[in-house]
Coordinates of C-alpha atoms and ligand atoms in Angstrom, one line a residue:
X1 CA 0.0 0.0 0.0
X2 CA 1.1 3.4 -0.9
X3 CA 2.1 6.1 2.0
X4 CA 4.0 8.3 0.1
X5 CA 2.0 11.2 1.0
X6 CA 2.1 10.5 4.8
X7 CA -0.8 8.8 5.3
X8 CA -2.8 5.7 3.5
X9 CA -4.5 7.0 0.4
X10 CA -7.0 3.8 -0.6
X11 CA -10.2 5.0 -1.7
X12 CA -13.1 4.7 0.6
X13 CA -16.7 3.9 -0.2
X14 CA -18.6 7.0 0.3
X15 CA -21.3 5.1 1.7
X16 CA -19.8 3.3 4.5
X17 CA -20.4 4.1 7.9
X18 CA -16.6 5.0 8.2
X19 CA -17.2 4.8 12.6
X20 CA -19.0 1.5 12.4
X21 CA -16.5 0.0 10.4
X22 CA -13.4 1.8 12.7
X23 CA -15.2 0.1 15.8
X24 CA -15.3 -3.5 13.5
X25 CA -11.9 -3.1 12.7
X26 CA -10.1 -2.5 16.2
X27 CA -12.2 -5.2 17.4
X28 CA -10.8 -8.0 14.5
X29 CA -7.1 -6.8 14.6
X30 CA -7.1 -6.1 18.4
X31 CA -5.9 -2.7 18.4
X32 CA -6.5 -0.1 20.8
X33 CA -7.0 3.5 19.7
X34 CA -5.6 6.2 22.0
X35 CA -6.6 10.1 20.9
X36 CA -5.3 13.7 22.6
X37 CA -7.7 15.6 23.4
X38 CA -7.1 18.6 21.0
X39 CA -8.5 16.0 18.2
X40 CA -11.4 16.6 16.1
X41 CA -14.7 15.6 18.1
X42 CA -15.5 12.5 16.2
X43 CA -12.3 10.8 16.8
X44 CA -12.1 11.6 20.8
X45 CA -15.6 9.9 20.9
X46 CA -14.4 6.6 18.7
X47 CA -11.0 6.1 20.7
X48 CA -10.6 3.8 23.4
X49 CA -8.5 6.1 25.7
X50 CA -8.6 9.7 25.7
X51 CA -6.3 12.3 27.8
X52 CA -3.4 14.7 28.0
X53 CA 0.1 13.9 27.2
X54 CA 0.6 12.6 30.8
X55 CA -2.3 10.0 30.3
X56 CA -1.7 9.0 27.2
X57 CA 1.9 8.2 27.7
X58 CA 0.6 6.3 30.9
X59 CA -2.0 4.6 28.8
X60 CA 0.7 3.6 26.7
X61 CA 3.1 1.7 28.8
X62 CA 0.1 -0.4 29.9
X63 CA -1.2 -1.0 27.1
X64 CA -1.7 -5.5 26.5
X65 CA -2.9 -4.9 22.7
X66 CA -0.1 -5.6 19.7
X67 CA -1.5 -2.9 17.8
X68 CA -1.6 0.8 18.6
X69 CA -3.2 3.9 17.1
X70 CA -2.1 7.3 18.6
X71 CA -4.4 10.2 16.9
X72 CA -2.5 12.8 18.0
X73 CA 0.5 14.5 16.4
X74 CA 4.3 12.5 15.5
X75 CA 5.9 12.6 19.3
X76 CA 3.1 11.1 20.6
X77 CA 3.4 7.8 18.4
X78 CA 7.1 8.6 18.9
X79 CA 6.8 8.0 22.3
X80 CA 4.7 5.0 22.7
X81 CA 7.0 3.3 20.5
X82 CA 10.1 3.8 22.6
X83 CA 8.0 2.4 25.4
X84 CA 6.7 -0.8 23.4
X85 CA 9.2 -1.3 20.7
X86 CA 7.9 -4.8 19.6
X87 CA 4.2 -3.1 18.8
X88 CA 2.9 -1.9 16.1
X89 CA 2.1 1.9 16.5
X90 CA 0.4 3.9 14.1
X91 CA -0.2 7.6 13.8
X92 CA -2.9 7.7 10.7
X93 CA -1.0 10.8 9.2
X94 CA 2.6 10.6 10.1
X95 CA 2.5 14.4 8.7
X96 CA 1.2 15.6 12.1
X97 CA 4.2 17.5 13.3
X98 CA 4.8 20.3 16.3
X99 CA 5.9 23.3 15.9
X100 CA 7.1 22.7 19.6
X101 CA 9.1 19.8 18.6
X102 CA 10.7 21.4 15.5
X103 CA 11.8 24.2 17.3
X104 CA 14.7 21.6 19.0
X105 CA 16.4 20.0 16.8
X106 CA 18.9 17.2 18.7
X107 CA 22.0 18.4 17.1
X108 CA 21.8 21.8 18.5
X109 CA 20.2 21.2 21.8
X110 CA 23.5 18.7 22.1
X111 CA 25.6 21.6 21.9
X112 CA 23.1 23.7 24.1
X113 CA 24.1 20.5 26.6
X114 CA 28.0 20.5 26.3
X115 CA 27.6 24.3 26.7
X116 CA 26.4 24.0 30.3
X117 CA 27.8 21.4 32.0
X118 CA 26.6 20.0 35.1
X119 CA 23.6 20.7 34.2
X120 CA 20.4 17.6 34.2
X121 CA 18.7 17.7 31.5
X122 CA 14.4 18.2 31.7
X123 CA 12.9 18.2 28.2
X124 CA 9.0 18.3 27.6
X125 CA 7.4 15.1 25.8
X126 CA 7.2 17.7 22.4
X127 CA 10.4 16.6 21.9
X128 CA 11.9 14.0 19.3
X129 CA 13.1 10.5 20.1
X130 CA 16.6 12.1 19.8
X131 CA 16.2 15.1 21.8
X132 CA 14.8 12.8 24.3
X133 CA 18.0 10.6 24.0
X134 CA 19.8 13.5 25.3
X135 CA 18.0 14.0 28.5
X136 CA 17.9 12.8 32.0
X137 CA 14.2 13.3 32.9
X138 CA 10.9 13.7 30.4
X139 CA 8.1 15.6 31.8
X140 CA 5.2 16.7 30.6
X141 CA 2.5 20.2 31.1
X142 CA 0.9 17.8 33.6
X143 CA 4.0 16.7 35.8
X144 CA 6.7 19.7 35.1
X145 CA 6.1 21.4 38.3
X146 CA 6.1 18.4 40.6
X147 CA 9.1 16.5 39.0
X148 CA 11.2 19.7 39.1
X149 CA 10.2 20.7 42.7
X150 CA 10.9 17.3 44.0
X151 CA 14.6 17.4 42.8
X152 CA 17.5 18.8 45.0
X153 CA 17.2 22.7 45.0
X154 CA 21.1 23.6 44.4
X155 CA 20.3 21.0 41.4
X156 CA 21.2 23.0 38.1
X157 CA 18.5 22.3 35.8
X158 CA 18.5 22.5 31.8
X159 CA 15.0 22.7 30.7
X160 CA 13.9 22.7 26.7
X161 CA 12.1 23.2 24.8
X162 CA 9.3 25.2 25.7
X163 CA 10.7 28.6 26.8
X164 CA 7.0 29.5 28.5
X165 CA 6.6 26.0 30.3
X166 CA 10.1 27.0 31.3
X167 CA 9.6 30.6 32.6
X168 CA 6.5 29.2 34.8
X169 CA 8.1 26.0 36.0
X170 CA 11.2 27.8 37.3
X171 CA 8.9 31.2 38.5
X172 CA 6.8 28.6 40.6
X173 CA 9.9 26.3 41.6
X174 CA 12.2 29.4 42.4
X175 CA 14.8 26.6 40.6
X176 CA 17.9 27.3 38.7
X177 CA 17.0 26.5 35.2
X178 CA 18.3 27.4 31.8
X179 CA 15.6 27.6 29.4
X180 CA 15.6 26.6 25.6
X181 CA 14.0 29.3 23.7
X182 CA 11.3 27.2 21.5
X183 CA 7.6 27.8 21.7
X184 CA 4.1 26.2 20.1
X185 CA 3.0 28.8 17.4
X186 CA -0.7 27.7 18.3
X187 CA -0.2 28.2 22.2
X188 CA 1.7 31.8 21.6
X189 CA -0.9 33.0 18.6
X190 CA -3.6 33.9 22.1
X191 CA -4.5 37.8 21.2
X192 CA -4.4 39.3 25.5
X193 CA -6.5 41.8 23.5
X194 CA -9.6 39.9 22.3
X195 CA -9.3 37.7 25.5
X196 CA -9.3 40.9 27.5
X197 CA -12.4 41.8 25.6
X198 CA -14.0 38.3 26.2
X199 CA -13.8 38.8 29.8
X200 CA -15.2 42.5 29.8
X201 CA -18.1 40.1 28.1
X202 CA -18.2 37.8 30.3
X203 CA -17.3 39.3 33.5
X204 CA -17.8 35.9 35.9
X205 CA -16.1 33.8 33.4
X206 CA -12.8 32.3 34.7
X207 CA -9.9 31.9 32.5
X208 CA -7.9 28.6 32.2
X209 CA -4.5 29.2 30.5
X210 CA -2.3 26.5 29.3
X211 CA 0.9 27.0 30.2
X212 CA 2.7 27.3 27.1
X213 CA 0.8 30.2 26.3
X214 CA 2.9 33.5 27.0
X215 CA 3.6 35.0 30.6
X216 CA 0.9 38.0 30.5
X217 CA -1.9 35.7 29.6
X218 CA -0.7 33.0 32.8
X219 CA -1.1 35.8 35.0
X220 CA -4.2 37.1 34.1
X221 CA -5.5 33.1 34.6
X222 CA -7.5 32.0 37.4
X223 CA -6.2 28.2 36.7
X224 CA -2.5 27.8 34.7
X225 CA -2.7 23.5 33.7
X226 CA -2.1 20.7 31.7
X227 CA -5.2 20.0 29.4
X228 CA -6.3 17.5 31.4
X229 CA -5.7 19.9 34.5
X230 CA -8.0 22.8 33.0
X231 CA -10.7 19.8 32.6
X232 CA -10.2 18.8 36.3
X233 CA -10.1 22.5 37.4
X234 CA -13.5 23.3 34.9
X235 CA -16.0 20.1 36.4
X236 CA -14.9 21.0 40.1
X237 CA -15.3 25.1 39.5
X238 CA -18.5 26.2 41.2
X239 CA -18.0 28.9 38.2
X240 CA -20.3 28.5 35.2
X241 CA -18.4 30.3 32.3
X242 CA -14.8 29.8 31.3
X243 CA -12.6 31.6 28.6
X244 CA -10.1 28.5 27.4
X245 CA -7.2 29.8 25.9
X246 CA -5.6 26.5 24.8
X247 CA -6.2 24.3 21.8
X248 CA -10.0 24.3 20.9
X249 CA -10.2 20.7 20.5
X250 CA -10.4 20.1 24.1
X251 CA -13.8 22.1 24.6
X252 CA -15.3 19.0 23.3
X253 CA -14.4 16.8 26.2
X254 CA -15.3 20.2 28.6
X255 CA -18.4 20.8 27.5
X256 CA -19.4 16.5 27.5
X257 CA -18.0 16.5 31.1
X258 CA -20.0 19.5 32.4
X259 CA -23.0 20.4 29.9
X260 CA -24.6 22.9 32.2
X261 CA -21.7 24.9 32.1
X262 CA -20.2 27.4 29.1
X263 CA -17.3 27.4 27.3
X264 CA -15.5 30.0 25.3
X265 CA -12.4 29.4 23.1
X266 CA -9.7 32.1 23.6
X267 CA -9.5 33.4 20.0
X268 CA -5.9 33.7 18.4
X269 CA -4.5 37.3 17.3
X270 CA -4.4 37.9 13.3
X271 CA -7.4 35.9 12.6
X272 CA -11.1 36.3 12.4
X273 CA -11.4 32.9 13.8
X274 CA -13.1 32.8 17.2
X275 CA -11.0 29.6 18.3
X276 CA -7.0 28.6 18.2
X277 CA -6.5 25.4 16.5
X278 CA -3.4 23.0 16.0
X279 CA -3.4 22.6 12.3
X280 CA -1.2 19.6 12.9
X281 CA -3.6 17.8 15.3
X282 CA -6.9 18.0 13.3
X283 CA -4.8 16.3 10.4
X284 CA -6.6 13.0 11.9
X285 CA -9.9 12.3 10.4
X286 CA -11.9 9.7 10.6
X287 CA -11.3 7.9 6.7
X288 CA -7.3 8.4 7.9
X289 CA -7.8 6.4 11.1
X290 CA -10.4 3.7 9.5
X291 CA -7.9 3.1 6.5
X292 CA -5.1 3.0 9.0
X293 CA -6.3 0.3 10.8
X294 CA -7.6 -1.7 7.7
X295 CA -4.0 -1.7 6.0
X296 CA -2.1 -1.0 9.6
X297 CA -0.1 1.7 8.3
X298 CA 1.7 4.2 8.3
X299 CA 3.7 2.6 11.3
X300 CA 5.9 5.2 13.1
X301 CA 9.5 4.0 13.4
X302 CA 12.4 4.8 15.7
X303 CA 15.7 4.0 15.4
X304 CA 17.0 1.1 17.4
X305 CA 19.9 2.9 18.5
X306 CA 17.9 5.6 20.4
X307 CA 15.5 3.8 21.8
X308 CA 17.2 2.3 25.3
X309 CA 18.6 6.4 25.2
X310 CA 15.1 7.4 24.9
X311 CA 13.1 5.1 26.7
X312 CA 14.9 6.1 30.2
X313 CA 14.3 9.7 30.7
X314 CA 10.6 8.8 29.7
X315 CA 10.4 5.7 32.5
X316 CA 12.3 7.8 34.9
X317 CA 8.7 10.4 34.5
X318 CA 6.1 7.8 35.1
X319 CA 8.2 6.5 37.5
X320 CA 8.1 10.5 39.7
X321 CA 4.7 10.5 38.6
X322 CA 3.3 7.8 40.3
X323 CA 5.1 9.1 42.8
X324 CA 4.0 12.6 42.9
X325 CA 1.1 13.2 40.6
X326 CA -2.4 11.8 41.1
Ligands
LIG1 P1 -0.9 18.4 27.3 O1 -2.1 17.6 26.8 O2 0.1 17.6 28.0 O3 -1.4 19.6 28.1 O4 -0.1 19.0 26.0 C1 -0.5 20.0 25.2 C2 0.1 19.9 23.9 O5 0.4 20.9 23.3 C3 0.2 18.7 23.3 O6 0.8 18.8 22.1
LIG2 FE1 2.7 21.0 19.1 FE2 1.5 23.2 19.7 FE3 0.2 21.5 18.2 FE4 0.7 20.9 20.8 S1 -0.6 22.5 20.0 S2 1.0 19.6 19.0 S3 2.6 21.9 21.1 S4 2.1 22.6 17.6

């Protein structure tokens, strides 16, 4: 089967009932389907496990099914093949990138490394299998704080590559930490004018604030979280309106888990859009994931070489976070 362009391009039968066959599908071959939750609607409500990049990479190492579809973006699949090597792990469009990731390319954050010795190295899971080779601990938005607070406080800390994650992490740990200057165009793109606007609107509305948005935004927040934090924070609010400035995607999964309360998207600057989305993420449909499971491609790969590198930083999370996170 062909997947030049990325992804499987078989012709589909306009008139098949594309989720019906999905849910046939991963029930025949056995295969689980794990989706983020800034995927389009349709695919968070067809997927066996949904969550945050915490959950998912949890999910993951659990998993007892051979084969595995991550709908979320390249790192993702990335990293739940360094944790089960011998599985087959799809991601239906291996063209869903990260800006985040890009923006650290191993080579130079090697040098970045070498530069600053002593340092240990924290890098975010929007990372690649080779930046992650290079580092001593993985975290992600949902365990940052925790894992860096519970390590010695003269500790000198490298942290890439997410230079707003960064700035909070080491503002809330009061840690020494040398930040990589990368960032998520999707998670900078918030306009603090429009949002500022939204809450003149909406003047009991609370605003939850990712934290890989920008500084001004975090402060203006009344809750700075993971994705799956901002859910937790949203259901256990006595509040009734919130602003989200995050990916939009995850208003799906807000508004399911609470549907008496409200929910408005932060909208991005240079854009008449009223919601920020991750072009990368909604590259997932649903004809993408049914033909990757009926020709179980594309796989994601990672080289053999990186994977013992890789997996340890990653083990060495889930290991803290059972340990520190609930
Ligand atoms: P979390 O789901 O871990 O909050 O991550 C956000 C993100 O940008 C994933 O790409
Ligand atoms: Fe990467 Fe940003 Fe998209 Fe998340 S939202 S996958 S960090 S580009």
């Amino acid at each position: 089967m062909n997947i030049d362009k990325g992804y499987v391009d078989a012709p589909v039968d306009p008139a098949l009932d594309l989720k019906a066959e999905i849910l046939r599908l991963k029930k025949e071959k056995g295969a689980a389907v794990l989706a983020h939750y800034y995927q389009q609607a349709e695919i968070q409500d067809i997927a066996d496990y949904i969550g945050d990049s915490l959950a998912l990479a949890r999910i993951a190492a659990t998993l007892k099914e051979d084969i595995i579809v991550m709908c979320g973006v390249h790192f993702m699949g990335e990293t739940v093949k360094i944790l089960c090597p011998e599985k087959k792990v799809i991601v239906p469009d291996l063209n869903a990138g990260c800006s985040l990731a890009d923006s650290c390319q191993a080579p130079e954050f090697g040098r970045f490394i070498e530069a600053h010795p002593g340092h240990t190295v924290i890098s975010y899971v929007n990372t690649s299998a080779a930046v992650k080779a290079l580092t001593d601990i993985v975290v992600t938005s949902g365990n940052a704080k925790e894992i860096v607070a519970s390590l010695p406080e003269d500790e000198k800390i490298i942290f890439g590559p997410d230079r707003n994650l960064g700035n909070y992490i080491k503002a809330t740990t009061g840690r020494d930490m040398i930040i990589w200057d990368g960032a998520c165009h999707v998670h900078e793109q918030f306009s603090l004018e429009k949002i500022a606007e939204l809450m003149k609107q909406y003047p009991g509305a609370e605003l939850l604030v990712h934290p890989e948005c920008k500084k001004p935004l975090q402060i203006m927040a009344s809750k700075v979280g993971s994705t799956a934090a901002l859910l937790k924070y949203a259901k256990e609010s006595p509040c009734r309106q919130f602003i989200v400035a995050t990916e939009s995607g995850i208003l799906h999964q807000m508004q399911k888990d609470c549907p008496d309360k409200e929910f408005i998207p932060a909208p991005p600057a240079d854009s008449t859009c009223a919601c920020n989305e991750c072009a990368f993420m909604k590259l997932i449909t649903l004809t993408k994931l049914y033909n990757s499971l009926r020709y179980e491609l594309p796989l994601v790969e990672v080289d053999s070489r990186l994977i013992p590198l890789a997996k340890r930083p990653i083990l060495r999370m889930l290991e803290l976070s059972d340990k520190l996170v609930k």
